[in-house]
Each structure stands twice: as C-alpha cells, then as structure tokens.
Tab-separated table of C-alpha atoms in Angstrom:
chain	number	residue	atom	x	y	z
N	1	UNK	CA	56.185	161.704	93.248
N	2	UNK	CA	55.043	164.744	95.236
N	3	UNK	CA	50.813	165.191	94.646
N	4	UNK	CA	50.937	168.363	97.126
N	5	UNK	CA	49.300	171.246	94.948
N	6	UNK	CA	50.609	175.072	95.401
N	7	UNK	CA	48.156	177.932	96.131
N	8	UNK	CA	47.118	179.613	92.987
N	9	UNK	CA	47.329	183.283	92.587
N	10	UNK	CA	43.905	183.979	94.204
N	11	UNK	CA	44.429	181.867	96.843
N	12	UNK	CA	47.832	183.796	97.561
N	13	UNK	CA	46.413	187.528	97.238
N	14	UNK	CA	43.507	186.503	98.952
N	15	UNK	CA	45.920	185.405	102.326
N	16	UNK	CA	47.412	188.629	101.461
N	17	UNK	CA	44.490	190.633	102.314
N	18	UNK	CA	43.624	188.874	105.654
N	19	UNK	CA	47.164	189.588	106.973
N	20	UNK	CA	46.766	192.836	106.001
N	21	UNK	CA	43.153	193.038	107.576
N	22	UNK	CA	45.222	191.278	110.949
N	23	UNK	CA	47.860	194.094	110.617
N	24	UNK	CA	45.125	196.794	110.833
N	25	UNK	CA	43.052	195.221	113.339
N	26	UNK	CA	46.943	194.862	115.370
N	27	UNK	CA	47.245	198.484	115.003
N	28	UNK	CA	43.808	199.667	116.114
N	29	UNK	CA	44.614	197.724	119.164
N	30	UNK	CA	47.551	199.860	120.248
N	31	UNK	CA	45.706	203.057	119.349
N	32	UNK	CA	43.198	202.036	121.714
N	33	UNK	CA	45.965	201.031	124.482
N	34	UNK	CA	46.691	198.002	124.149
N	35	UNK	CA	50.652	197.563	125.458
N	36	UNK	CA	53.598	195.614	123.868
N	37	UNK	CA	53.568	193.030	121.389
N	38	UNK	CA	56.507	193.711	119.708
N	39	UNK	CA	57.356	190.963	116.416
N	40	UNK	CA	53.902	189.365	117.551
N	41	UNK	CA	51.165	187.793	115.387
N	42	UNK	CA	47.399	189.041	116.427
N	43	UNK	CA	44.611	187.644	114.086
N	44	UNK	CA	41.155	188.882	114.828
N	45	UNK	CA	40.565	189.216	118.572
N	46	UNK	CA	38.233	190.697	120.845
N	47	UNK	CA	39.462	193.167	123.744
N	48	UNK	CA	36.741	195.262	125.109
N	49	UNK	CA	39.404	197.611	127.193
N	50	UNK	CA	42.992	196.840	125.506
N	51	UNK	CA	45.031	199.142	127.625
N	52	UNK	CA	44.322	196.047	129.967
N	53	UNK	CA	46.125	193.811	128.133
N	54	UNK	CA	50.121	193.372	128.263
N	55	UNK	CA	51.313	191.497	125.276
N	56	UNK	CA	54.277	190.254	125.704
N	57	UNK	CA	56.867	189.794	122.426
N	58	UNK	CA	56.655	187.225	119.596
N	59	UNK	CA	53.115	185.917	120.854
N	60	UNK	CA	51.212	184.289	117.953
N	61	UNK	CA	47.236	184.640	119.190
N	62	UNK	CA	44.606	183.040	116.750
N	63	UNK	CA	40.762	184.138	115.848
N	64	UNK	CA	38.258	184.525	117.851
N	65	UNK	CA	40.348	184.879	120.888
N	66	UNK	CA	38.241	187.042	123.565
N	67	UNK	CA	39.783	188.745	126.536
N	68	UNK	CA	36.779	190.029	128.291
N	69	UNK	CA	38.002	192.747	131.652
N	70	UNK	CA	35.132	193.715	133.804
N	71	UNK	CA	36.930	195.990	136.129
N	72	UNK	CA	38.731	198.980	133.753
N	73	UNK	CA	39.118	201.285	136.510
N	74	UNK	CA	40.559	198.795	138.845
N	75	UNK	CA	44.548	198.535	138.946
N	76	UNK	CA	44.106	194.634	139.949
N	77	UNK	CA	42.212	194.348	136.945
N	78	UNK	CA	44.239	193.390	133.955
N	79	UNK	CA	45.644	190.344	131.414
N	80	UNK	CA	49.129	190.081	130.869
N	81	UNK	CA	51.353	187.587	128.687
N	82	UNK	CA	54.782	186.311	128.700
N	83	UNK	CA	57.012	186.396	125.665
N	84	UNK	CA	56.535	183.491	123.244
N	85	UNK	CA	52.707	182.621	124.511
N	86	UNK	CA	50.515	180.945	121.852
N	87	UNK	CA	46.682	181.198	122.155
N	88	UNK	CA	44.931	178.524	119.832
N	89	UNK	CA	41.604	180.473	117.834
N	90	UNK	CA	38.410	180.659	120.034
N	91	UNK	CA	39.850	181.148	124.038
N	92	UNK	CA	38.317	183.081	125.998
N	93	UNK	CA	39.580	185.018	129.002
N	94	UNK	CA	37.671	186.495	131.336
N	95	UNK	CA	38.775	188.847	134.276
N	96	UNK	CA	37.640	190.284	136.886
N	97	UNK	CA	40.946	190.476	139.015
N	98	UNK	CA	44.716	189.883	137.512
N	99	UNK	CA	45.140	186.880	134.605
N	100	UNK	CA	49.484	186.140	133.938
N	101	UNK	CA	50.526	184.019	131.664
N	102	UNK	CA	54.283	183.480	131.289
N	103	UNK	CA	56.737	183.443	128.900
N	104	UNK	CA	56.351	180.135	126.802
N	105	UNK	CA	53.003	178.937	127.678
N	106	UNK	CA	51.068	177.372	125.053
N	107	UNK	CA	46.784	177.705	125.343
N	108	UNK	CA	44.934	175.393	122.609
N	109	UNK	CA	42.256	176.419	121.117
N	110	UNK	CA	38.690	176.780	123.158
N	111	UNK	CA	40.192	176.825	126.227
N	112	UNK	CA	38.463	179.447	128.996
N	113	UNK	CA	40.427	181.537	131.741
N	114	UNK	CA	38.028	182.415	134.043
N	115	UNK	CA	38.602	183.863	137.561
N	116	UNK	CA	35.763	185.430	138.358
N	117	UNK	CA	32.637	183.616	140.040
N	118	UNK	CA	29.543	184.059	142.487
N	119	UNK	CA	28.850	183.351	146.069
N	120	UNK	CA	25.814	180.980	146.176
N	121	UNK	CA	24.061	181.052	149.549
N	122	UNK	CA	20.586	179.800	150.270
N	123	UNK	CA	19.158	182.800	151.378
N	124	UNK	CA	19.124	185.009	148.172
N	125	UNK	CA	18.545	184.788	144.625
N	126	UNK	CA	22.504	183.938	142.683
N	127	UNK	CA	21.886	186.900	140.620
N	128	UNK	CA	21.850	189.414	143.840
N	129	UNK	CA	24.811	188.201	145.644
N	130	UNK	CA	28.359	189.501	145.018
N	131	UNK	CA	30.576	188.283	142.820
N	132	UNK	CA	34.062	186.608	143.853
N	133	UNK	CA	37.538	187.030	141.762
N	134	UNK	CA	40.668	185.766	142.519
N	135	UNK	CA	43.774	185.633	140.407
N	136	UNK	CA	45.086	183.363	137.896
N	137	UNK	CA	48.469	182.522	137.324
N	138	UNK	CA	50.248	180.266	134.607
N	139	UNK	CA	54.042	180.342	135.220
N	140	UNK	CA	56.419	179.879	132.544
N	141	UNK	CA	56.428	177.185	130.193
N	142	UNK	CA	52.820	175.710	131.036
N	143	UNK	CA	50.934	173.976	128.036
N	144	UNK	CA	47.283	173.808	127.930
N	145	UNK	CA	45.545	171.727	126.252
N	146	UNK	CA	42.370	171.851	124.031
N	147	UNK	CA	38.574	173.092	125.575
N	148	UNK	CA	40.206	173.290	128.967
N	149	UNK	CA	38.401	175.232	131.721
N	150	UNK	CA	40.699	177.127	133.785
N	151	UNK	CA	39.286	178.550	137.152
N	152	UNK	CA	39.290	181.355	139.832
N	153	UNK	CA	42.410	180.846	142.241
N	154	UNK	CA	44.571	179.001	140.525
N	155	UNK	CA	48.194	178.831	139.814
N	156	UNK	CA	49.555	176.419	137.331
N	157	UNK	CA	53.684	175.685	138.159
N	158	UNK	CA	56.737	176.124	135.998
N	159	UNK	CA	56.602	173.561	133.048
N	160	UNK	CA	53.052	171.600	133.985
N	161	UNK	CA	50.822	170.245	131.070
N	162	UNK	CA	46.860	170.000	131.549
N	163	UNK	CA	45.389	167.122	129.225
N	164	UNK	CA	42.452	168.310	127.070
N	165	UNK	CA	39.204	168.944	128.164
N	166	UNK	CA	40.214	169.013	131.739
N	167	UNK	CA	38.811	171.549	134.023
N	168	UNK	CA	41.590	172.949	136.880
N	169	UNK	CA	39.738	173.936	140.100
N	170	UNK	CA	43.139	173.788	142.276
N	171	UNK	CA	46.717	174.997	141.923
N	172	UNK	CA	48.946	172.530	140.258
N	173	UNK	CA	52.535	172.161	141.064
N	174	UNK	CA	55.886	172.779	138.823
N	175	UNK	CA	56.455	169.993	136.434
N	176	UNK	CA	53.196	167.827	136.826
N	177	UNK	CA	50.755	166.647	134.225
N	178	UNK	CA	47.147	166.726	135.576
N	179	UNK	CA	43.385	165.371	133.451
N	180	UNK	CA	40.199	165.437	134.638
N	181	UNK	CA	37.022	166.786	136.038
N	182	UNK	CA	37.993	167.964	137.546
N	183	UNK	CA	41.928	167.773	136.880
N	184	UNK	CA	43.883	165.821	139.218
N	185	UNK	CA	47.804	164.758	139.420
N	186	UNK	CA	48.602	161.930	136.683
N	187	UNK	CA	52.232	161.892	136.855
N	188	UNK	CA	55.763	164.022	137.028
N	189	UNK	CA	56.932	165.392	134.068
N	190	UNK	CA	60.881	164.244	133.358
C-alpha cells in the first residue's frame, strides 16, 4: 500500500510561481553580466558584480548562495565554475583574487570559499593593515561536504572529498579524503 500523498493544486501552482520567480531572477543576472549558464538551474542568489561570475553549463545552485567579489576592476578578480557544479543553499564565496571550481564538483550546503584574509602583526591595529588574497582552486570532480570552511591558497586535487565541517588550510592532493580542524589526510580514495 503506497501512503505517499500528491501535491494538491495549490501546492503545484504555487512551485510554479517560484520557478518562475528563479527564471526571472536567472535572467536579471545575465542582463547585469553575469556569463554562461547555459541548461543551468539558479534559485535565488546573491552576486554583487555578476559579470564576475562564469557559470559554467547544467550547474544546479540553491538559495541563499552568496558570491561576494571585492575587486570589480581587477582582472584577477573573478568566480568561475565548471560544467555540472552543484552548490547546496546558503554557501558563501568570497573573493578577493580568482575562485575555480571545476567541472563536477559538488559544494553542500553552508560551506564558505574564502581566499581573502589579513596580515596580523603586533605593531598595528588588524583593521589598518593590508589585506592578503590568494587563489582558490577546486579541480574537477571534488566533493565538499556540509559547513566546510575553505581557505586562502588552496588547491583541492582531481577527485578529493572533504568530510563535513572540516576547515582546509592546505592544498590537498588528487584522490584523497581529508576531516578536520583543521583537515588533514584520512585515506586514498579507490
């Protein structure tokens, strides 16, 4: 016997409207710049500058995603993702130099890219001393996993897996599955 009830009409026009709502907010994106996407799936996301952002095709990206870019102007400033990338609801990216993600990665949900940090010496206030950025790079096939922390520097090989929750201060090498804070190696993936 099958107990699994079907949407009713509301319920169905209702999901209707969002997608259409998604749709629109997809299209003001690409007015505004934002480049590629083609047969992807964009619910509602945050891009303050989205000619900085390279969507790759058939990405699915969830709510609340927010790619923050500090650096408009700056050619070395930009986000850019593989074909076939899924970004769980609630990630945040934020850039300050170059964030690639490639083709196949998956990002759960409340995860945080982040390469952008501060120099901390003794002899100033934090808030007056520069800021430091370097890259971030997630090569193909890569899965994330839930409320990871992702940091300034790092490159994450061809087909690694970070356990949830883990924070990733250091590159990680192809095929590896690393946990922790902060991450460290766990074991090969066969």
């Amino acid at each position: 016997m099958n107990n699994t009830k079907r949407p009713n009409k509301f319920s169905l026009t209702y999901n209707k409207f969002i997608n259409i709502g998604h749709s629109l907010s997809f299209l003001f994106l690409k007015i505004r710049g934002l480049q590629g996407g083609r047969d992807s799936k964009l619910e509602s996301i945050t891009c303050n500058w989205p000619n900085k952002l390279l969507l790759g095709n058939q990405c699915e990206i969830q709510n609340g995603v927010d790619f923050r870019i500090w650096h408009p102007f700056n050619d070395n400033c930009y986000i850019k993702l593989g074909n076939k990338v899924f970004i769980g609801h609630a990630c945040e990216f934020v850039c300050n130099e170059k964030i690639i993600i490639g083709n196949n990665c998956l990002i759960a949900s409340k995860t945080t890219i982040n390469n952008t940090g501060h120099e901390y010496k003794g002899n100033a206030a934090i808030n007056t001393q520069p800021t430091t950025s370097e890259p971030v790079i997630l090569e193909d096939d890569v899965w994330i996993g839930t409320s990871c922390v992702i940091l300034q520097g790092v490159t994450i090989g061809k087909g690694s897996i970070v356990a949830a929750g883990s924070v990733v201060n250091k590159s990680i090498p192809a095929n590896e599955v690393w946990a922790g804070v902060p991450a460290r190696f766990i074991k090969k993936r066969i």
